[in-house]
CSV table of C-alpha atoms in Angstrom, one decimal:
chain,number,residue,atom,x,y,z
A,224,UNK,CA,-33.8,43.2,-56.6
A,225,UNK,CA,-32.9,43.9,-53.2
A,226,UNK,CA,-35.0,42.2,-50.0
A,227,UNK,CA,-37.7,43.8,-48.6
A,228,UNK,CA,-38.1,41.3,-45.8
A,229,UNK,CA,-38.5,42.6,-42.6
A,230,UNK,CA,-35.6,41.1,-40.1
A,231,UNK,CA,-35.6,41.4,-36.6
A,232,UNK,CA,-32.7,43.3,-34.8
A,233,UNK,CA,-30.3,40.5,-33.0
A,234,UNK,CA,-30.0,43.2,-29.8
A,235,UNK,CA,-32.6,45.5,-29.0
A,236,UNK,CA,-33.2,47.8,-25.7
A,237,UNK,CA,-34.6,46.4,-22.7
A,238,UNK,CA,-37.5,48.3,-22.1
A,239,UNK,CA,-40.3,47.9,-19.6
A,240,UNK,CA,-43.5,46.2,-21.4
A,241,UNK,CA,-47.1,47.8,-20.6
A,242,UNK,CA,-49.1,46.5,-17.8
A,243,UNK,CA,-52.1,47.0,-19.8
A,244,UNK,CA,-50.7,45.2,-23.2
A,245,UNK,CA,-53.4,43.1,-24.8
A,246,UNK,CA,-52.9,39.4,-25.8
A,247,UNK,CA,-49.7,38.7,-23.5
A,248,UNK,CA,-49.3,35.2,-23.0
A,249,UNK,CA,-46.9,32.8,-22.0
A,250,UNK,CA,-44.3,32.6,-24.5
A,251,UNK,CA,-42.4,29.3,-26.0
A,252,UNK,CA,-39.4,30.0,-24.1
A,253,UNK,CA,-41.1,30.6,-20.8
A,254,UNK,CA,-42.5,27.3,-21.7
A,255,UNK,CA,-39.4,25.7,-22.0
A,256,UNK,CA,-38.3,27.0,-19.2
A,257,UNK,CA,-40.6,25.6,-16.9
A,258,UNK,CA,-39.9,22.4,-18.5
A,259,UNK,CA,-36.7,22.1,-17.8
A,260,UNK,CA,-37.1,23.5,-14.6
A,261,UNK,CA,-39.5,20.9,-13.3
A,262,UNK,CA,-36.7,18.5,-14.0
A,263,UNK,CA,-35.5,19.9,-10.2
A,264,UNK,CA,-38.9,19.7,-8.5
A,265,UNK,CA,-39.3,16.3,-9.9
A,266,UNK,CA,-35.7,15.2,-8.4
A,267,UNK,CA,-36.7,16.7,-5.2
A,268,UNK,CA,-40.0,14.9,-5.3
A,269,UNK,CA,-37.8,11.2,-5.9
A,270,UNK,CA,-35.5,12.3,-2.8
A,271,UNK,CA,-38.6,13.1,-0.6
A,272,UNK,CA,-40.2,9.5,-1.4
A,273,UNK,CA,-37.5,7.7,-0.5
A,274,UNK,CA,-36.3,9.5,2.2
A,275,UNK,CA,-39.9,9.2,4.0
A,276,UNK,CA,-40.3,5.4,2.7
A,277,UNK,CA,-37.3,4.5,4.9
A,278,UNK,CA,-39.0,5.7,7.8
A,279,UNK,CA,-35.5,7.3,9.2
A,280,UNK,CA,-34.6,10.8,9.2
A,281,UNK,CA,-38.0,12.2,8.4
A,282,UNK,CA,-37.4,15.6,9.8
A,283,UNK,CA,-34.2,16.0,7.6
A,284,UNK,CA,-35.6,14.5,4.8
A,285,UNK,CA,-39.0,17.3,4.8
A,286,UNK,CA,-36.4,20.1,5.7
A,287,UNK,CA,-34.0,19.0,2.4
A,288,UNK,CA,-37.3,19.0,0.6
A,289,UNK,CA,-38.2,22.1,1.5
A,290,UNK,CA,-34.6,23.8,0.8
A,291,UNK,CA,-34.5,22.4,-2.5
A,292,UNK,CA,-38.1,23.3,-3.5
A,293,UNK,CA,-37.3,26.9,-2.2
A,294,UNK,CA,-34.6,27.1,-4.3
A,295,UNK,CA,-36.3,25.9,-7.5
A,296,UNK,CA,-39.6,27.9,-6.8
A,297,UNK,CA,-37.6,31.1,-6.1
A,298,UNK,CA,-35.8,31.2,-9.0
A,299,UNK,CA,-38.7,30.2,-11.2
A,300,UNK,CA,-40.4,33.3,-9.7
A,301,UNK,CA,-38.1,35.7,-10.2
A,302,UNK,CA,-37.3,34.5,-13.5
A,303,UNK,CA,-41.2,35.2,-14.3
A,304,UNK,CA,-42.2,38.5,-12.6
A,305,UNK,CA,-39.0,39.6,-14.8
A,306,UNK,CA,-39.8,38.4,-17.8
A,307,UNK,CA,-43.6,39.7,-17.4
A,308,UNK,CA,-42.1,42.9,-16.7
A,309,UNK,CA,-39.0,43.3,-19.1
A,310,UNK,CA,-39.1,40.1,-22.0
A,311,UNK,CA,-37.7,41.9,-25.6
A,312,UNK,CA,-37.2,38.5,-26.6
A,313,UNK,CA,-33.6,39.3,-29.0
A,314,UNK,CA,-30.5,37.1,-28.1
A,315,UNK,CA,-29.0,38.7,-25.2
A,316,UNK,CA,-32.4,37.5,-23.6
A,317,UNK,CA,-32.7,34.2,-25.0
A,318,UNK,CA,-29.0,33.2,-23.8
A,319,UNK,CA,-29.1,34.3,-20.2
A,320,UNK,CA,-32.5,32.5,-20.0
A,321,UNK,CA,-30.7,29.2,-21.3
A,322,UNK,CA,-28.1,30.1,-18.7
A,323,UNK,CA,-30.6,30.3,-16.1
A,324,UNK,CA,-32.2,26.9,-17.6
A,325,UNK,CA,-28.1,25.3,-17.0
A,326,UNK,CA,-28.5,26.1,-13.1
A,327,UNK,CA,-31.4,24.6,-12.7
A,328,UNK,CA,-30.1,21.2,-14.3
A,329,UNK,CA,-26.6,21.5,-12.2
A,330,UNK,CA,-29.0,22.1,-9.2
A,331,UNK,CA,-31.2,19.1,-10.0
A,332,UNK,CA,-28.0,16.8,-10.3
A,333,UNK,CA,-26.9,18.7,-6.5
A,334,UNK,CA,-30.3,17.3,-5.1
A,335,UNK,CA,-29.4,14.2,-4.1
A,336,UNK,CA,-26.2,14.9,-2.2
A,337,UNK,CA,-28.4,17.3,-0.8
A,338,UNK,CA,-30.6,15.0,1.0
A,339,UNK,CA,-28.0,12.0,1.0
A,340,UNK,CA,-25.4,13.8,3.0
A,341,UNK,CA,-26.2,17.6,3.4
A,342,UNK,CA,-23.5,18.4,1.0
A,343,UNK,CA,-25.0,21.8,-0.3
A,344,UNK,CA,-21.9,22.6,-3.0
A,345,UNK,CA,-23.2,21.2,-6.1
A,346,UNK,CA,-27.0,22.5,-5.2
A,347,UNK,CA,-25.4,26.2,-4.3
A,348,UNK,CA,-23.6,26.5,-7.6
A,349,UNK,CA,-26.2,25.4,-9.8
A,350,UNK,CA,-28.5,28.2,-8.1
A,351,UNK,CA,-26.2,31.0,-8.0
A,352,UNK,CA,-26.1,30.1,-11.3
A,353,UNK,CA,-29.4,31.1,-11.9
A,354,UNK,CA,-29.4,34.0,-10.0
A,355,UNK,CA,-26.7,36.1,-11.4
A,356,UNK,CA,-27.9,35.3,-14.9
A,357,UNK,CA,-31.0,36.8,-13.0
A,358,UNK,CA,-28.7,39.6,-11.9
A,359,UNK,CA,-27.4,40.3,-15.5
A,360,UNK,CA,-30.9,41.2,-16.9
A,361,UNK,CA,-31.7,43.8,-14.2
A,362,UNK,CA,-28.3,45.1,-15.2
A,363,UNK,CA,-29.8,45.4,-18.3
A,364,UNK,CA,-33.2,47.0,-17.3
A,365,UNK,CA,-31.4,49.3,-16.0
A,366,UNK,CA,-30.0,50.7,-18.7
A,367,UNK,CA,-33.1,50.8,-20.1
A,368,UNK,CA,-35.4,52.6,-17.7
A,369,UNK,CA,-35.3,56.1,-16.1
A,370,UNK,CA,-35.5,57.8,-12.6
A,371,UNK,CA,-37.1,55.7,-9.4
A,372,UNK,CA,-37.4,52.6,-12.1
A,373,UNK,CA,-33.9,52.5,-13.2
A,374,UNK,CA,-33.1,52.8,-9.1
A,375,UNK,CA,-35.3,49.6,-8.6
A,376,UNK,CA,-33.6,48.0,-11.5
A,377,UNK,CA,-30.2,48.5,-9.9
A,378,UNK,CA,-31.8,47.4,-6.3
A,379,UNK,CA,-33.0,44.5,-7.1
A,380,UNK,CA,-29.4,43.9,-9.0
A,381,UNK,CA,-27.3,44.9,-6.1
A,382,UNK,CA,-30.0,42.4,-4.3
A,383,UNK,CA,-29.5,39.2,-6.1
A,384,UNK,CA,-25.8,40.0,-6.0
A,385,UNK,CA,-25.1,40.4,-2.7
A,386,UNK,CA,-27.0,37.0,-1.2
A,387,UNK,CA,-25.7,34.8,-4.0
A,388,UNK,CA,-22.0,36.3,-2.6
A,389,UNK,CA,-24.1,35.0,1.0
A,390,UNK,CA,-24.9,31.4,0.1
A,391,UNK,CA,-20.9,31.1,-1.3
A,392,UNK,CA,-19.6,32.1,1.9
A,393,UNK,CA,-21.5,29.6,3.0
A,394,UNK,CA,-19.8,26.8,1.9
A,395,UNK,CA,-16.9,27.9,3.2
A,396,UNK,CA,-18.3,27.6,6.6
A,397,UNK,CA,-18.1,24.6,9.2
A,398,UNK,CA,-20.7,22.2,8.6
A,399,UNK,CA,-22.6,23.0,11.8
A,400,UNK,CA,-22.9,26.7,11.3
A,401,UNK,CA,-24.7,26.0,7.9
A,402,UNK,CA,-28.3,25.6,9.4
A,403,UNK,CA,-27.9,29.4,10.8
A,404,UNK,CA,-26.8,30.8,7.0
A,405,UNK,CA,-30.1,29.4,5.6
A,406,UNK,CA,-32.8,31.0,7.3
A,407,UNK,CA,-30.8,34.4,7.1
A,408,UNK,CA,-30.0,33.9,3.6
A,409,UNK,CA,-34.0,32.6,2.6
A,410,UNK,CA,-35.2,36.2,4.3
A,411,UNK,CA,-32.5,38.1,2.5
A,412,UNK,CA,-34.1,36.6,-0.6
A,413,UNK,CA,-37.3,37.1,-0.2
A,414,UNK,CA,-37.0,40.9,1.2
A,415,UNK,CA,-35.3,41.8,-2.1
A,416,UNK,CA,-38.5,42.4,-4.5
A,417,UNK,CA,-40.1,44.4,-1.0
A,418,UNK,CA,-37.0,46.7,-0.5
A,419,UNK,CA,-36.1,47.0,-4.2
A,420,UNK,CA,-40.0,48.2,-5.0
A,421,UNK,CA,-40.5,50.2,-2.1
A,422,UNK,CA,-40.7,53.3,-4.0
A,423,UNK,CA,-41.8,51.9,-7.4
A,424,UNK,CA,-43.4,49.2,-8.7
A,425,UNK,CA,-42.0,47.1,-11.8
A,426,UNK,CA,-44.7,46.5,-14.3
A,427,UNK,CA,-45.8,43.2,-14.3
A,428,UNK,CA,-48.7,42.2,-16.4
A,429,UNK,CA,-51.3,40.8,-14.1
A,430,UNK,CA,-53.0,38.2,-16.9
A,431,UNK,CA,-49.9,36.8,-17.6
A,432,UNK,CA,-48.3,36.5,-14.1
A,433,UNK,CA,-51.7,34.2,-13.7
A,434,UNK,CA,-51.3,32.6,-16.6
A,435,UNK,CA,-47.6,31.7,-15.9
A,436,UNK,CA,-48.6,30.6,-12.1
A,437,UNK,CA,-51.2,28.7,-13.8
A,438,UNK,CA,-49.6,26.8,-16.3
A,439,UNK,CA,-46.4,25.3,-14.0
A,440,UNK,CA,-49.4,24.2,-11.7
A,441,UNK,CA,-50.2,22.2,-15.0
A,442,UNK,CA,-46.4,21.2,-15.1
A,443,UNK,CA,-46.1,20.1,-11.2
A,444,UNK,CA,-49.4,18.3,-11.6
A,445,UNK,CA,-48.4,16.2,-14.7
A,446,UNK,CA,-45.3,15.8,-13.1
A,447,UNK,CA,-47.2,14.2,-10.0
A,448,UNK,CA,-49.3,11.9,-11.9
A,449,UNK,CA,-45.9,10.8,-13.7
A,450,UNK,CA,-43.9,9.9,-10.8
A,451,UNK,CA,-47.0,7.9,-9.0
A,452,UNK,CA,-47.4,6.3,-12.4
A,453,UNK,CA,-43.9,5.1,-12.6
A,454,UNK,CA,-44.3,4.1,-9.0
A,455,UNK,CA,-47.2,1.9,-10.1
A,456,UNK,CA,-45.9,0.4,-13.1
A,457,UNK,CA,-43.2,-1.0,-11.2
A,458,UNK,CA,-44.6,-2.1,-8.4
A,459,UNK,CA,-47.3,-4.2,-11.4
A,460,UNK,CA,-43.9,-5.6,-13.1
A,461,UNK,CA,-42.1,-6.8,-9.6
A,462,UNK,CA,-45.1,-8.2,-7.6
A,463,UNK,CA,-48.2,-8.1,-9.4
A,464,UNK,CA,-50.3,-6.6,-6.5
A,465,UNK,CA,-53.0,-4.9,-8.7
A,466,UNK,CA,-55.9,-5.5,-6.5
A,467,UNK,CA,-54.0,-3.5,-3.6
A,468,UNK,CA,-52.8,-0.5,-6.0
A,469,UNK,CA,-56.3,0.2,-7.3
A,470,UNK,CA,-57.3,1.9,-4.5
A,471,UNK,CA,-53.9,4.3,-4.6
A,472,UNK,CA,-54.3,4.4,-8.0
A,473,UNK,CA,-58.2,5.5,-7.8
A,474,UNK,CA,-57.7,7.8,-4.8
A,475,UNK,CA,-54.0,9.2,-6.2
A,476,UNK,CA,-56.0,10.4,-9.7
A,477,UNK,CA,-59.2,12.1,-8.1
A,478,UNK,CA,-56.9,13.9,-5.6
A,479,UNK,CA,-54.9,15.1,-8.9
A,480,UNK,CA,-58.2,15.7,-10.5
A,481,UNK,CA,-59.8,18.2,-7.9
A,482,UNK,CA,-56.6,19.7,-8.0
A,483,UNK,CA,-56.6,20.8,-11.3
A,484,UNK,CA,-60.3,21.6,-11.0
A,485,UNK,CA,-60.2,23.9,-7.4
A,486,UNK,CA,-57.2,25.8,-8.9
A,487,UNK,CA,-58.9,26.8,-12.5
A,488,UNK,CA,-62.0,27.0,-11.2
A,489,UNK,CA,-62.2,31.1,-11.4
A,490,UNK,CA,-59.8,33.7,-13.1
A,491,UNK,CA,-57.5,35.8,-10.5
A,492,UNK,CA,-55.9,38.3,-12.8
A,493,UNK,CA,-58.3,40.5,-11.4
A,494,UNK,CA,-57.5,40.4,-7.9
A,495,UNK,CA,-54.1,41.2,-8.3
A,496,UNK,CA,-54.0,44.7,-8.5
A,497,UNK,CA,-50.6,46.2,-6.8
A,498,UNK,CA,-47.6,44.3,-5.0
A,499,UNK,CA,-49.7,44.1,-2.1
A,500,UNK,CA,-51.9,41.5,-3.3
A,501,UNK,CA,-49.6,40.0,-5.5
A,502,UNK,CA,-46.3,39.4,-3.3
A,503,UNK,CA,-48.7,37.7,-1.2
A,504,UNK,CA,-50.2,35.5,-4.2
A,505,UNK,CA,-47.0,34.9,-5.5
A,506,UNK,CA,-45.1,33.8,-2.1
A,507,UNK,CA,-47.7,32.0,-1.1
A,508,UNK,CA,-47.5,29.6,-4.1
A,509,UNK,CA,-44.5,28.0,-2.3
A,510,UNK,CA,-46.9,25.8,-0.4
A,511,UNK,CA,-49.6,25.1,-3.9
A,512,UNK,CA,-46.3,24.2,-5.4
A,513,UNK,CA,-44.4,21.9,-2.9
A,514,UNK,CA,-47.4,20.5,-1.8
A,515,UNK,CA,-48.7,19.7,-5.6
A,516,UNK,CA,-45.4,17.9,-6.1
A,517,UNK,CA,-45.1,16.7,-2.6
A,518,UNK,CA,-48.4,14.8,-3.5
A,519,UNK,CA,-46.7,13.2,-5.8
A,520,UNK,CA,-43.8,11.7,-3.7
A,521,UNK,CA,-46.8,10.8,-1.2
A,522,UNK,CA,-48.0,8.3,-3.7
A,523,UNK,CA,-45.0,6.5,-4.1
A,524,UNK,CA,-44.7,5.8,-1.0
A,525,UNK,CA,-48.3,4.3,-0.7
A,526,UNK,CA,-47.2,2.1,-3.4
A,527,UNK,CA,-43.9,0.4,-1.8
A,528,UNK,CA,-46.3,0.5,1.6
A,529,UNK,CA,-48.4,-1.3,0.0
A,530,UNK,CA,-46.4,-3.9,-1.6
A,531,UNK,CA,-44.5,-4.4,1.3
A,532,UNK,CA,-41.2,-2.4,0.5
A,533,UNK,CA,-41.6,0.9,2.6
A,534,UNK,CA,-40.6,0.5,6.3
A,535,UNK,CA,-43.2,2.8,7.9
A,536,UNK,CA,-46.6,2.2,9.4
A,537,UNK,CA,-50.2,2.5,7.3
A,538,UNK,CA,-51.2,6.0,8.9
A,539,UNK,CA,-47.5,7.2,8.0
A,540,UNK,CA,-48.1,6.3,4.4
A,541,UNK,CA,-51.6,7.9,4.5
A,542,UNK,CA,-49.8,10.6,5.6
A,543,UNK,CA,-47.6,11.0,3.0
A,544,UNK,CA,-50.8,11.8,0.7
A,545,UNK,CA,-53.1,13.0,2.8
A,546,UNK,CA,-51.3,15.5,4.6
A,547,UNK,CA,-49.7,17.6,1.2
A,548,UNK,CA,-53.3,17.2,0.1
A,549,UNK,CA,-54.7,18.8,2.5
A,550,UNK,CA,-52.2,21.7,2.6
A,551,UNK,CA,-52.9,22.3,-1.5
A,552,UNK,CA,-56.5,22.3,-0.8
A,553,UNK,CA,-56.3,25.0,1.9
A,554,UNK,CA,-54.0,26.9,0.6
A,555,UNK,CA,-55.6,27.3,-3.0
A,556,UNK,CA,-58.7,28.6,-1.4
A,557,UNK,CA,-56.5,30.8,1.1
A,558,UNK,CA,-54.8,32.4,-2.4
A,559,UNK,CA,-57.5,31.7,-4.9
A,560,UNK,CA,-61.3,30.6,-4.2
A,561,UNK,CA,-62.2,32.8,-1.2
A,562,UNK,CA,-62.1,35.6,-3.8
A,563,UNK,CA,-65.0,34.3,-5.8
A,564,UNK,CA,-66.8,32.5,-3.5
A,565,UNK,CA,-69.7,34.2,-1.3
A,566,UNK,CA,-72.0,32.3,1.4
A,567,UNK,CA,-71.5,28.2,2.6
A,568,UNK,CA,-69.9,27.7,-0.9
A,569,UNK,CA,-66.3,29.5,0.2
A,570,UNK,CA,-66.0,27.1,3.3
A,571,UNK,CA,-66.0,24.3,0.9
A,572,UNK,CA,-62.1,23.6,0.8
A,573,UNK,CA,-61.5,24.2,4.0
A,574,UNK,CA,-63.9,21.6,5.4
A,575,UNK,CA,-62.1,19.6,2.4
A,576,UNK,CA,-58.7,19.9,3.7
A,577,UNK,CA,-59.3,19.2,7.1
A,578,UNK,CA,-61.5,16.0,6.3
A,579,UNK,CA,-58.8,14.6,4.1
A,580,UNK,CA,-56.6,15.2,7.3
A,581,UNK,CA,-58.6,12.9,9.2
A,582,UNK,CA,-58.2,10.4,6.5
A,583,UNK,CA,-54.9,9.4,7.6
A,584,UNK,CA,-56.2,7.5,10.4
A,585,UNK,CA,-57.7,5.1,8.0
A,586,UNK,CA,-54.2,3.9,7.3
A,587,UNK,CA,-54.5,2.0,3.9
A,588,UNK,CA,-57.6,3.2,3.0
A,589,UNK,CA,-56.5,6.8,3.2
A,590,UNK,CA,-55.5,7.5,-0.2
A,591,UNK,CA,-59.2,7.0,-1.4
A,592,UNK,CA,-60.7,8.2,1.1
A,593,UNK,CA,-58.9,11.6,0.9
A,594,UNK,CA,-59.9,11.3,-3.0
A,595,UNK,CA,-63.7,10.7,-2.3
A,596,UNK,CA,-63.3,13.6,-0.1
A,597,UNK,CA,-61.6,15.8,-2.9
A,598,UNK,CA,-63.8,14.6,-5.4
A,599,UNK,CA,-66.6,15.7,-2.8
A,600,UNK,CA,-66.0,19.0,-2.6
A,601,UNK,CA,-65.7,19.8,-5.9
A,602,UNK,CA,-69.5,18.0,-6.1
A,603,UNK,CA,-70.4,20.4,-3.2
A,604,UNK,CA,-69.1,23.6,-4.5
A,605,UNK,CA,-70.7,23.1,-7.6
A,606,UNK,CA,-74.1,22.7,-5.9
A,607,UNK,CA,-73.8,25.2,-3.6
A,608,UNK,CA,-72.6,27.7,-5.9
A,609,UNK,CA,-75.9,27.1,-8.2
A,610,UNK,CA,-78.3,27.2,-5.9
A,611,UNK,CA,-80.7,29.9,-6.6
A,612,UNK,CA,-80.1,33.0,-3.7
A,613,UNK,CA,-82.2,33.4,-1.3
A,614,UNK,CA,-84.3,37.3,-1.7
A,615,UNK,CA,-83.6,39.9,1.3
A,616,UNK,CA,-86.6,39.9,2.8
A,617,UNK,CA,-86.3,43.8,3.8
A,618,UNK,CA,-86.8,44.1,-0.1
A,619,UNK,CA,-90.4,43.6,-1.3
């Protein structure tokens, strides 16, 4: 008797998913990928500490960081508004997405001649990589869609194609004309979703481009606590100095703590309702990102501080903490608590982020004290936003 089993088609058509589709989630591959994608922010996050541990070449060191975070969040991004748009999920898919996966582990392996010696080959060809795997499935939206979409599909295409051809020339450049290519070629990035949806607007599925956003927050956070973790483990093993690391240790967590909690503290799905509102959420995730993992890199260098192997004063190891901290804490509420926040409670974070500024002047102490502060405001937004409201008194 023959099967009735139904199979799944190996190749199906690429066809845009509905904006309004109920139960989309994340799915295992996305998962994956930002797993193995965090393998690059958590390589730029080692380079960063021991760059700014030295104490020499700080300015290079944060510019490096920056480039390689770029690099990794960009393609992540892309990678997602895509699939949230255009994932059929058959083999076609799943292959370019484990090509895509490949560039980010040849650019991860590129990140430390990166910051070692500003050799940008290995880093360049692991991301162009990504990108014209990237390019291949808007090839094949493409073919899929009709009319303006199919002439966005083929934009953004044409887009991804032309700046990977950018960065390539690049190499082939002297070394001092390098620092003019990247600024042109990170605008000619980030103008192609603008120019390409200019007329149209891909259809992107607002709960699960929060969820996605969402859940690599999870991943740069865990990867943060891992790396100061390591840091402290160590520094146990080879000097013993636990009654120093404590207060890194109590300060590092509650910073990671308030974190998660300011960032999950209210749904945003709903606030992004058109490409206004959401290239601006989206883009401005650079800064919750870097500076998530950047907090990371921040507390390994309060750990060789303090047990005596960074070369750099207190306040600059502070720094190294306090300073990414207060960035995440501002810029969450610039992208994310604002919107649900009314009266004294919304100026919460703010305050937040510019008291765990001050903290670096406390030198060794910092750390803590920017977690007390963190720990804080989460205390005082909770009051505040329970407080029974005060009647109009025009109303009787």
């Amino acid at each position: 008797m023959p099967s009735t089993r139904h199979t799944e088609p190996l190749v199906r058509p690429m066809r845009p998913r509905r904006r309004d589709e109920p139960h989309r989630v994340a799915t295992s591959l996305e998962l994956f990928f930002d797993l193995c994608f965090v393998v690059a922010v958590g390589q730029a996050g080692r380079e960063l500490a021991g760059a700014l541990a030295e104490g020499h070449g700080t300015g290079s060191a944060l510019l490096h960081y920056a480039l390689a975070f770029f690099a990794v969040w960009w393609a992540w991004m892309n990678f997602t508004w895509f699939s949230s748009a255009y994932d059929c999920d058959d083999v076609p898919y799943r292959l370019t997405t484990l090509v895509q996966i490949t560039g980010a582990l040849i650019f991860a392996a590129g990140i430390p001649r990166l910051f070692l010696n500003a050799d940008f080959k290995l880093a360049v060809f692991g991301y162009v990589v990504m990108r014209l795997a990237q390019f291949t499935q808007w090839l094949r939206a493409a073919r899929g869609e009709q009319g303006a979409a199919r002439a966005m599909a083929r934009s953004y295409a044409l887009g991804v194609a032309l700046v990977q051809l950018f960065w390539v020339v690049m190499l082939l450049v002297p070394k001092s004309a390098v620092n003019w290519f990247l600024p042109i070629g990170a605008i000619a990035e980030l103008s192609v979703p603008a120019v390409a949806e200019r007329r149209t607007q891909s259809p992107w599925h607002p709960h699960h481009i929060a969820e996605r956003y969402g859940l690599f927050t999870l991943i740069v956070l865990g990867e943060t606590v891992s790396a100061a973790t390591v840091a402290m483990q160590s520094a146990v093993d080879e000097h013993e100095a636990l009654h120093e690391l404590i207060p890194i240790a109590v300060g590092g967590l509650l910073i990671c703590f308030a974190a998660w909690w300011i960032y999950f503290a209210a749904p945003i799905h709903e606030h992004l309702r058109g490409n206004r509102q959401a290239f601006l959420w989206g883009y401005g995730h650079y800064l919750v990102f870097g500076s998530a993992a950047a907090v990371g890199a921040g507390l390994e260098v309060a750990v060789e501080h303090a047990v005596g192997k960074a070369h750099i004063s207190a306040e600059a190891a502070a720094a190294t903490v306090t300073v990414p901290s207060a960035v995440y804490l501002f810029t969450v509420w610039l992208l994310h608590a604002r919107h649900g926040k009314s009266g004294p409670a919304q100026w919460v974070l703010p305050v937040a982020a510019a008291l765990v500024l001050a903290c670096t002047a406390l030198g060794d102490g910092g750390v803590l004290a920017a977690g007390l502060v963190a720990a804080a405001a989460i205390a005082a937004g909770l009051w505040l936003s329970t407080r029974p409201s005060v009647p109009d008194a025009s109303i009787d």
